[in-house]
PDB file of C-alpha atoms in Angstrom:
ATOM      1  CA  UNK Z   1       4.416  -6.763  -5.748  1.00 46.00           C
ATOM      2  CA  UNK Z   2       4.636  -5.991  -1.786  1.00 54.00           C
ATOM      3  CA  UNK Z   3       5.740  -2.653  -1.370  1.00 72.00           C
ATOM      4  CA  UNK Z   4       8.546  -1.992   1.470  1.00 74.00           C
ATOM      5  CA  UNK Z   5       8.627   0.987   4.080  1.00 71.00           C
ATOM      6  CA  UNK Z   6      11.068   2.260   2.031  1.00 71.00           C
ATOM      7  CA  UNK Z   7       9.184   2.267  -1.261  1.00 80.00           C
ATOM      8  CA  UNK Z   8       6.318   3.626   1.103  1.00 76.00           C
ATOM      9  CA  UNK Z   9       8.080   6.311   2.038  1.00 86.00           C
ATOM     10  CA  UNK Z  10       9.182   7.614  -1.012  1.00 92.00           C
ATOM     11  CA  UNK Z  11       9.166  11.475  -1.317  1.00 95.00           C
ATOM     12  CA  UNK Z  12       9.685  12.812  -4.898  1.00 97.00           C
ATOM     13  CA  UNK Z  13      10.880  16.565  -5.763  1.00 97.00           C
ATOM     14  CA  UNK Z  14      10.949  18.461  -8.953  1.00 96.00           C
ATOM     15  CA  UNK Z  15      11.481  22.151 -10.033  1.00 95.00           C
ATOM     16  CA  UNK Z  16       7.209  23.013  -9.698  1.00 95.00           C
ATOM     17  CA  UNK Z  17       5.930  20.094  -7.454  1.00 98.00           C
ATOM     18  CA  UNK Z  18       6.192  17.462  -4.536  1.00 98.00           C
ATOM     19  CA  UNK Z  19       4.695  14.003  -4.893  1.00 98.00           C
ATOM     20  CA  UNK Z  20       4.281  13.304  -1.135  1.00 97.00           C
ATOM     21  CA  UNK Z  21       3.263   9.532  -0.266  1.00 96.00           C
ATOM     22  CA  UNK Z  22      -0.698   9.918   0.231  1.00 95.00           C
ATOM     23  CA  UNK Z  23      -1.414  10.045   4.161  1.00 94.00           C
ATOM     24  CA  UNK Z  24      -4.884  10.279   6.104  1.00 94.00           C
ATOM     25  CA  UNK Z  25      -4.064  14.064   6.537  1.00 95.00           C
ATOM     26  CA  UNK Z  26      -4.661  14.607   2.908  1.00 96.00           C
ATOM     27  CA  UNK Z  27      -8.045  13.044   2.558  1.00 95.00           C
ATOM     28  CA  UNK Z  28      -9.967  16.246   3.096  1.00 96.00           C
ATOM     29  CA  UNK Z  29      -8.243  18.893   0.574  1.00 96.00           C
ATOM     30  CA  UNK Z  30      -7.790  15.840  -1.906  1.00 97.00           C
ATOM     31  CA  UNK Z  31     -11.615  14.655  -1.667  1.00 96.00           C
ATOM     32  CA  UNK Z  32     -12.520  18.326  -2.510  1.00 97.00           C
ATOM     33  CA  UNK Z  33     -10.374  18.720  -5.213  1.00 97.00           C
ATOM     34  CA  UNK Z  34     -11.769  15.908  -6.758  1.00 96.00           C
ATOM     35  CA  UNK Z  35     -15.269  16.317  -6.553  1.00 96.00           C
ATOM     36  CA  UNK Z  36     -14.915  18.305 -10.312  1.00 96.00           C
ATOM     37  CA  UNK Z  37     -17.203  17.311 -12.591  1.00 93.00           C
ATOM     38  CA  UNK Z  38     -14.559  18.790 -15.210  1.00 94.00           C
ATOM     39  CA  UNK Z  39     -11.893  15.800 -14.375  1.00 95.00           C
ATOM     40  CA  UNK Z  40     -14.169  13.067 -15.113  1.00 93.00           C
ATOM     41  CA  UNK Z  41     -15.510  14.205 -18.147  1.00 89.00           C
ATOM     42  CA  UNK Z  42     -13.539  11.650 -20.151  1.00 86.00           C
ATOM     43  CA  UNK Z  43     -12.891   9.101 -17.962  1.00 89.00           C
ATOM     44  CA  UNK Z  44     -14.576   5.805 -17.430  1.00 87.00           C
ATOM     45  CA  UNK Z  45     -15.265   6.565 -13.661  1.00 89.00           C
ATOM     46  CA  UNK Z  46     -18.020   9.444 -12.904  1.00 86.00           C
ATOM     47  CA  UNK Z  47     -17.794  11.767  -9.007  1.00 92.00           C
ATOM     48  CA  UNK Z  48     -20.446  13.757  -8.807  1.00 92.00           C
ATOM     49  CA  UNK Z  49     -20.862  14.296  -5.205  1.00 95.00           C
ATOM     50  CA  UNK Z  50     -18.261  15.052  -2.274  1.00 96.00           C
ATOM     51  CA  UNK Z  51     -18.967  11.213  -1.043  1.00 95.00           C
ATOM     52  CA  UNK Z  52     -17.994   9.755  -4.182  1.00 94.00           C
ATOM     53  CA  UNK Z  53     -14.285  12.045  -4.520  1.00 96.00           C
ATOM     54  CA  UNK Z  54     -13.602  10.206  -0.415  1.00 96.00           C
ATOM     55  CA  UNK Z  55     -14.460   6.857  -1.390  1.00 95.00           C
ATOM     56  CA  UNK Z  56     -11.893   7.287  -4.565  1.00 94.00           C
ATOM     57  CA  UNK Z  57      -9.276   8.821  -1.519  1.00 95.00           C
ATOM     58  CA  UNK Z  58     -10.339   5.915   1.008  1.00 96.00           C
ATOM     59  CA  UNK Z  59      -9.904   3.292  -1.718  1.00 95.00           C
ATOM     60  CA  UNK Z  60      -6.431   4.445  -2.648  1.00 94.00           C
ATOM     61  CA  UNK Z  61      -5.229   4.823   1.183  1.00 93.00           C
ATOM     62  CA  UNK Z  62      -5.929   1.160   1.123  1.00 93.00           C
ATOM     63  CA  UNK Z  63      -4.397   0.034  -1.734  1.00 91.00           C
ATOM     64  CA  UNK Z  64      -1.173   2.044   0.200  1.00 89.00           C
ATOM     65  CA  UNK Z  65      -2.259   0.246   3.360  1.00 88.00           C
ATOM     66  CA  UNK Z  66      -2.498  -3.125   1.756  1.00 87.00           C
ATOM     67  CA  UNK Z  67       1.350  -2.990  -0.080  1.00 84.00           C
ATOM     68  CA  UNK Z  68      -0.606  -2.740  -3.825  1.00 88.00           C
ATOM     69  CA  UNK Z  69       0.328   0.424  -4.823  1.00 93.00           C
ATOM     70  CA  UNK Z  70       2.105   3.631  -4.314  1.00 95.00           C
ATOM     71  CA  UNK Z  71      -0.488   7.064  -4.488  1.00 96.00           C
ATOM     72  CA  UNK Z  72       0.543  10.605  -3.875  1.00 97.00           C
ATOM     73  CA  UNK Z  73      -0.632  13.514  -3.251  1.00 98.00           C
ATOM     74  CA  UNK Z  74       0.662  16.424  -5.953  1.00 98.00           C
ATOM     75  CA  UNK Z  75       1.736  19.364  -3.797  1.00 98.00           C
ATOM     76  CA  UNK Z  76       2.309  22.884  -5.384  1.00 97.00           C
ATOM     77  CA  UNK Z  77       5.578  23.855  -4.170  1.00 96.00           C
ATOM     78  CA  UNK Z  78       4.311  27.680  -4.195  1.00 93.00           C
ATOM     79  CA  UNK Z  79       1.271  27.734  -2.865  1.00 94.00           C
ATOM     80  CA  UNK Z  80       1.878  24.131  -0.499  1.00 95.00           C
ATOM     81  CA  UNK Z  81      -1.652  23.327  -1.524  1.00 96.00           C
ATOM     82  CA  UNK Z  82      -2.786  19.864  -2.995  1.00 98.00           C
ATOM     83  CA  UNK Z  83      -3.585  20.156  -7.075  1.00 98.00           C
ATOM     84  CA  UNK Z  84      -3.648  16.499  -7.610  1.00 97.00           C
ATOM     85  CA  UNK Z  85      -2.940  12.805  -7.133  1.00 98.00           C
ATOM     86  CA  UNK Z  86      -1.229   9.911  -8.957  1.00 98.00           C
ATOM     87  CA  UNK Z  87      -0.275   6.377  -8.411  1.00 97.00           C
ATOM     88  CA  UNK Z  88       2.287   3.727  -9.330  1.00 97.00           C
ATOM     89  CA  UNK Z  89       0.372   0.429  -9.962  1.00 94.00           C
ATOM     90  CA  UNK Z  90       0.497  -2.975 -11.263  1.00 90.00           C
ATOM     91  CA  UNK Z  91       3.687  -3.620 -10.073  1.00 89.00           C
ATOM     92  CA  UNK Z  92       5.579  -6.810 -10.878  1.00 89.00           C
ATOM     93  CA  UNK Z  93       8.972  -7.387  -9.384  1.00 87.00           C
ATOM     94  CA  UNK Z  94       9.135 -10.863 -11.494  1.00 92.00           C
ATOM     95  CA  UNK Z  95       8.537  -9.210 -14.917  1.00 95.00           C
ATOM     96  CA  UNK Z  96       9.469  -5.785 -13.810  1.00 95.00           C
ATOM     97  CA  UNK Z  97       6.777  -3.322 -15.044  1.00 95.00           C
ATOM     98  CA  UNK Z  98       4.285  -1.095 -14.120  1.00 96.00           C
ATOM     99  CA  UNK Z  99       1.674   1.150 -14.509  1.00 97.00           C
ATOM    100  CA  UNK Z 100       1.117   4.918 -13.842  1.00 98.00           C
ATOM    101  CA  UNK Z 101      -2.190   5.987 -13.720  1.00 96.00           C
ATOM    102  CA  UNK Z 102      -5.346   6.881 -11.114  1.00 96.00           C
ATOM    103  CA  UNK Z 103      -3.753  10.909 -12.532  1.00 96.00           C
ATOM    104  CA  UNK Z 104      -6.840  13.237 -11.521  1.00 96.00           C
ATOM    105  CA  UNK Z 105      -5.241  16.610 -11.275  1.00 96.00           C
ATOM    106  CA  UNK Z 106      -7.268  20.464 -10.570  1.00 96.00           C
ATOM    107  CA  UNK Z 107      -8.159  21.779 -13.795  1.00 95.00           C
ATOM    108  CA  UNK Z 108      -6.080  24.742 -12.439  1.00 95.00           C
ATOM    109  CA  UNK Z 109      -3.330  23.699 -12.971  1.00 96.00           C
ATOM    110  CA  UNK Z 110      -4.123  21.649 -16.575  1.00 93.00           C
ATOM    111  CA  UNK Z 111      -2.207  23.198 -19.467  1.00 90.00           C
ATOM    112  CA  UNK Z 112       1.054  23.726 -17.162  1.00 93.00           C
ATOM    113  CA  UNK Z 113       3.885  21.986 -16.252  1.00 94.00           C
ATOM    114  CA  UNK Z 114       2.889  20.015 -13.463  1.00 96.00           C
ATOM    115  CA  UNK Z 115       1.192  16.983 -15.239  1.00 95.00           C
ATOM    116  CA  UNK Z 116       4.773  16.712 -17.331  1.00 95.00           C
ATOM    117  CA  UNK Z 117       6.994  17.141 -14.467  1.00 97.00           C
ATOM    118  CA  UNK Z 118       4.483  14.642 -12.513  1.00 97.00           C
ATOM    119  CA  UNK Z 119       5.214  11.986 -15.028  1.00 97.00           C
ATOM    120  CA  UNK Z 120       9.175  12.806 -14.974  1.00 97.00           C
ATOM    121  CA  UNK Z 121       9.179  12.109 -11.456  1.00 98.00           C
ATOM    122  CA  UNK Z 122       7.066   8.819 -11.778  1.00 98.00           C
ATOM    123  CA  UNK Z 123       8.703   7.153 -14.814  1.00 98.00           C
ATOM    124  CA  UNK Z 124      12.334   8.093 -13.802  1.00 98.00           C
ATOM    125  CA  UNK Z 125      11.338   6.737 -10.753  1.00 97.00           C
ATOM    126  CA  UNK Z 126       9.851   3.243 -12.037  1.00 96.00           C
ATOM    127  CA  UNK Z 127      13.055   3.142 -14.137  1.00 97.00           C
ATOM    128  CA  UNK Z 128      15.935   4.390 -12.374  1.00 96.00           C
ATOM    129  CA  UNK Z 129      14.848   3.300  -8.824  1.00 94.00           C
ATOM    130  CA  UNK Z 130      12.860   0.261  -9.095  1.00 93.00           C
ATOM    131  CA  UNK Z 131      14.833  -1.133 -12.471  1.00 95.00           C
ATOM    132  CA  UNK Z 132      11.783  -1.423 -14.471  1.00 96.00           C
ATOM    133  CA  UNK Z 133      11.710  -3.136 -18.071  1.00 97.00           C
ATOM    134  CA  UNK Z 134       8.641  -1.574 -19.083  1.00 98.00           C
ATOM    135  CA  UNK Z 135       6.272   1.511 -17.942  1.00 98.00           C
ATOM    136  CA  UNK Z 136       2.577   1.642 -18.968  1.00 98.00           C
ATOM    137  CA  UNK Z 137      -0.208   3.787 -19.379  1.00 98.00           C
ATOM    138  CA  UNK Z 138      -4.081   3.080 -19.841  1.00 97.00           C
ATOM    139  CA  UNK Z 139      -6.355   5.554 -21.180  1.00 96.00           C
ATOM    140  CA  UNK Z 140      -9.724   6.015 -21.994  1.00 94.00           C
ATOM    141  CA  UNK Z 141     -10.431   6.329 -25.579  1.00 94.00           C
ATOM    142  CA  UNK Z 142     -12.584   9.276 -25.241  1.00 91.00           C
ATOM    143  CA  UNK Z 143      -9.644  10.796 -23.003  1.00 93.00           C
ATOM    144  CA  UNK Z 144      -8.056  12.490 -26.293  1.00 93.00           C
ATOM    145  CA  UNK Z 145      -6.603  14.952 -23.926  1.00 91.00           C
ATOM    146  CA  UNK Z 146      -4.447  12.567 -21.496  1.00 93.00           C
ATOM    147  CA  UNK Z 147      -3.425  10.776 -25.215  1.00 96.00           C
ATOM    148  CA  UNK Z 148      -1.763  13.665 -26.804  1.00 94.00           C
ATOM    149  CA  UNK Z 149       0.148  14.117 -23.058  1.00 93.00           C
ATOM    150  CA  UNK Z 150       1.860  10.616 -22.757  1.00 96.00           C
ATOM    151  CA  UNK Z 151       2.215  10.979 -26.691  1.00 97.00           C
ATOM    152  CA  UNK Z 152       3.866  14.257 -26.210  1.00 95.00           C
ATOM    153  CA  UNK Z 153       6.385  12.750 -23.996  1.00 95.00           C
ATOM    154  CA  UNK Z 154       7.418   9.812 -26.285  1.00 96.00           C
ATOM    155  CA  UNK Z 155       4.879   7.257 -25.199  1.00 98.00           C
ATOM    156  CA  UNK Z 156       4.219   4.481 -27.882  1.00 98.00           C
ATOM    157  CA  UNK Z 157       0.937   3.867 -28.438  1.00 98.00           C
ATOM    158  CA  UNK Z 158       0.555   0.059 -28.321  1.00 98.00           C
ATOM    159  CA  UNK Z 159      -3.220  -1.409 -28.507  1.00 98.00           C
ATOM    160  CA  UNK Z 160      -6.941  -1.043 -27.415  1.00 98.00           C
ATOM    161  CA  UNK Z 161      -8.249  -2.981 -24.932  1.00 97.00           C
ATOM    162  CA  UNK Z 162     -12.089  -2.916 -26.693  1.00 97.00           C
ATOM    163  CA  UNK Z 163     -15.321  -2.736 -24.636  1.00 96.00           C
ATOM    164  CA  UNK Z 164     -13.260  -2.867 -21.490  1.00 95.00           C
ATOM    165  CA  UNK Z 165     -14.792  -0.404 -19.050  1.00 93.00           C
ATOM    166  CA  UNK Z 166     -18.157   0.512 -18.103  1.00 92.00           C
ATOM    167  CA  UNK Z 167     -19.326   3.641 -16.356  1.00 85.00           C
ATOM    168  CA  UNK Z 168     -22.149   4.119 -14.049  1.00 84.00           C
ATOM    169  CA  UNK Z 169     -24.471   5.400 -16.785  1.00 85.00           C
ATOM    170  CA  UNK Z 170     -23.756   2.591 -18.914  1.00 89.00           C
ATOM    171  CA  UNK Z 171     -21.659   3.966 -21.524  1.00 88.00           C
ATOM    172  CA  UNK Z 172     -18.569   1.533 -22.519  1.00 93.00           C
ATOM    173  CA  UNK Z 173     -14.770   3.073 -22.997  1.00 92.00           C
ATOM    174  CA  UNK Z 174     -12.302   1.109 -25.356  1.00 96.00           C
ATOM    175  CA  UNK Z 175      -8.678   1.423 -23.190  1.00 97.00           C
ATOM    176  CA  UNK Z 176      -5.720   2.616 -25.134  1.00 98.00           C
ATOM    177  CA  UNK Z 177      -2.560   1.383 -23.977  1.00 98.00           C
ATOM    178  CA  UNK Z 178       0.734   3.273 -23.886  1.00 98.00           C
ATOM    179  CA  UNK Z 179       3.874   1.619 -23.018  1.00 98.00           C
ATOM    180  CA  UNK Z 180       7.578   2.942 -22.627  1.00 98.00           C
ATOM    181  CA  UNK Z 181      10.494  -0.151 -22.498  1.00 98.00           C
ATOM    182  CA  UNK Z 182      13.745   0.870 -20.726  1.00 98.00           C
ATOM    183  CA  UNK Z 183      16.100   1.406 -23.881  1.00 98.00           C
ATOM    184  CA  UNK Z 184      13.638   4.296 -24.647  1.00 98.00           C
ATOM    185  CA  UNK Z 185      14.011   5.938 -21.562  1.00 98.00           C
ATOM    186  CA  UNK Z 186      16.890   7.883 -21.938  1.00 97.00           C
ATOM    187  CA  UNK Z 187      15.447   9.618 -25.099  1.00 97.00           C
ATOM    188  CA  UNK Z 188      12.234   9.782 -23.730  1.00 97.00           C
ATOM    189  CA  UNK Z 189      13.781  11.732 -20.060  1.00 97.00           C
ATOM    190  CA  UNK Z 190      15.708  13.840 -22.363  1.00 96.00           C
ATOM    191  CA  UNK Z 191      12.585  14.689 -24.510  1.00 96.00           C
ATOM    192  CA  UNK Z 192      10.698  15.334 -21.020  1.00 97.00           C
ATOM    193  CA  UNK Z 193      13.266  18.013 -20.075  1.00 96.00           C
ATOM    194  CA  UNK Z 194      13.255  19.642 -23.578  1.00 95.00           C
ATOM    195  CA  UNK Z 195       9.731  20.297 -22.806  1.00 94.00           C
ATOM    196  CA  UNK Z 196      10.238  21.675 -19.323  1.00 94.00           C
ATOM    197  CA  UNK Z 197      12.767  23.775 -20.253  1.00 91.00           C
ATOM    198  CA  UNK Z 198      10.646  25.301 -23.087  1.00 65.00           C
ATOM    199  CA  UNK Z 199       7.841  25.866 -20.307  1.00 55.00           C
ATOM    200  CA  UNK Z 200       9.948  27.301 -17.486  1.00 49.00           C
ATOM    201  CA  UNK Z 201      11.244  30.042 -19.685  1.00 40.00           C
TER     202      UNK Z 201
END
C-alpha cells in the first residue's frame, strides 16, 4: 500500500505522548536511545553498537521515504524528549489490514503508560482512520514480555510462525501472531481506556 502525504503526515496525540511522523531530525536522539542492549534482549534482531541503532533509524526513514510504511518517533509530552519508536506496516488497502510493530521503546519508560497509550493511538488509528478489517501483531516467542502487553489489551493470540527468524548469533525465534478484527475493536478501545484510567489515577 502507497502511503499519501496525508497519511505521511499524520501527527497522533494522547494524554502522556506524541507519535510524531519519524523525520531526519530525529535520527540522532533515536539512534542513542536504541543502542540498549536491554531492548533487544528478546527480540530476534541484536544492536550492540551505536552503528547498528542508525542503520535500524536509516532503514525505517526509507521505508517512510519509499511509501511502505508509517514510523514515529514516541515523544514524552513532559519532558519533549524521544522514549521510543513504532511503525504501521504491512499495509494492504485491497484486504485492509495491517501490522504494528518495529515497537523499541527506553526501558525508562517500560512498566508505564506509554507503550498502552502508544498502541491506542496506533490501532484506533488503523481502524477508525484507515477502515481496517484486521490489526496484527508479531512477536518473538521468547518476547514473553511484549505477549502479556497486546494480551493485556484484548489481543487474540492466533498462531506461531515456527523457525521463522534468525538472529545474528544463530539462535532461531518461533513468531507468535496476534490479531484484532474490527467487530472487536470497540471492546478492545474500551478495555484500553479502562487500563489508562486505572494508571493515570
Amino acid at each position: 500500500m502507497s502511503i499519501n502525504q496525508a497519511m505521511a503526515n499524520t501527527r497522533l496525540e494522547g494524554d502522556t505522548i506524541i507519535l510524531e511522523p519519524l523525520e531526519p531530525g530525529h535520527r540522532s536522539a533515536l539512534a542513542q536511545l536504541l543502542n540498549d542492549p536491554a531492548i533487544w534482549q528478546f527480540t530476534w534482531r541484536t544492536v550492540t553498537n551505536l552503528e547498528e541503532a542508525e542503520a535500524l533509524v536509516d532503514e525505517a526513514l526509507l521505508a517512510r521515504a519509499a511509501g511502505k510504511q508509517l514510523p514515529f518517533a514516541i515523544i514524552d509530552k513532559r519532558s519533549g524528549r524521544i522514549v521510543g519508536t513504532s511503525r504501521i506496516a504491512d499495509m494492504s488497502p485491497v484486504h485492509r489490514h495491517a501490522e504494528i510493530g518495529y515497537s523499541w521503546l527506553s526501558p525508562s519508560v517500560w512498566r508505564t503508560p506509554v507503550n498502552t497509550e502508544c498502541k491506542r493511538l496506533l490501532i484506533a488509528y488503523c481502524f477508525e482512520e484507515l477502515n481496517a478489517l484486521r490489526v496484527q501483531f508479531s512477536i518473538s516467542h521468547h518476547n514473553e514480555r511484549s505477549q502479556r502487553a497486546v494480551e493485556r489489551i484484548g489481543a487474540v493470540r492466533e498462531g506461531v510462525l515456527r523457525r521463522a527468524r534468525v538472529k545474528p548469533d544463530g539462535s532461531i525465534h518461533d513468531v507468535v501472531i496476534y490479531g484484532i478484527v474490527d467487530g472487536e475493536w470497540p471492546d478492545v478501545r474500551e478495555r484500553i481506556d479502562g487500563l489508562l484510567g486505572k494508571q493515570y489515577v
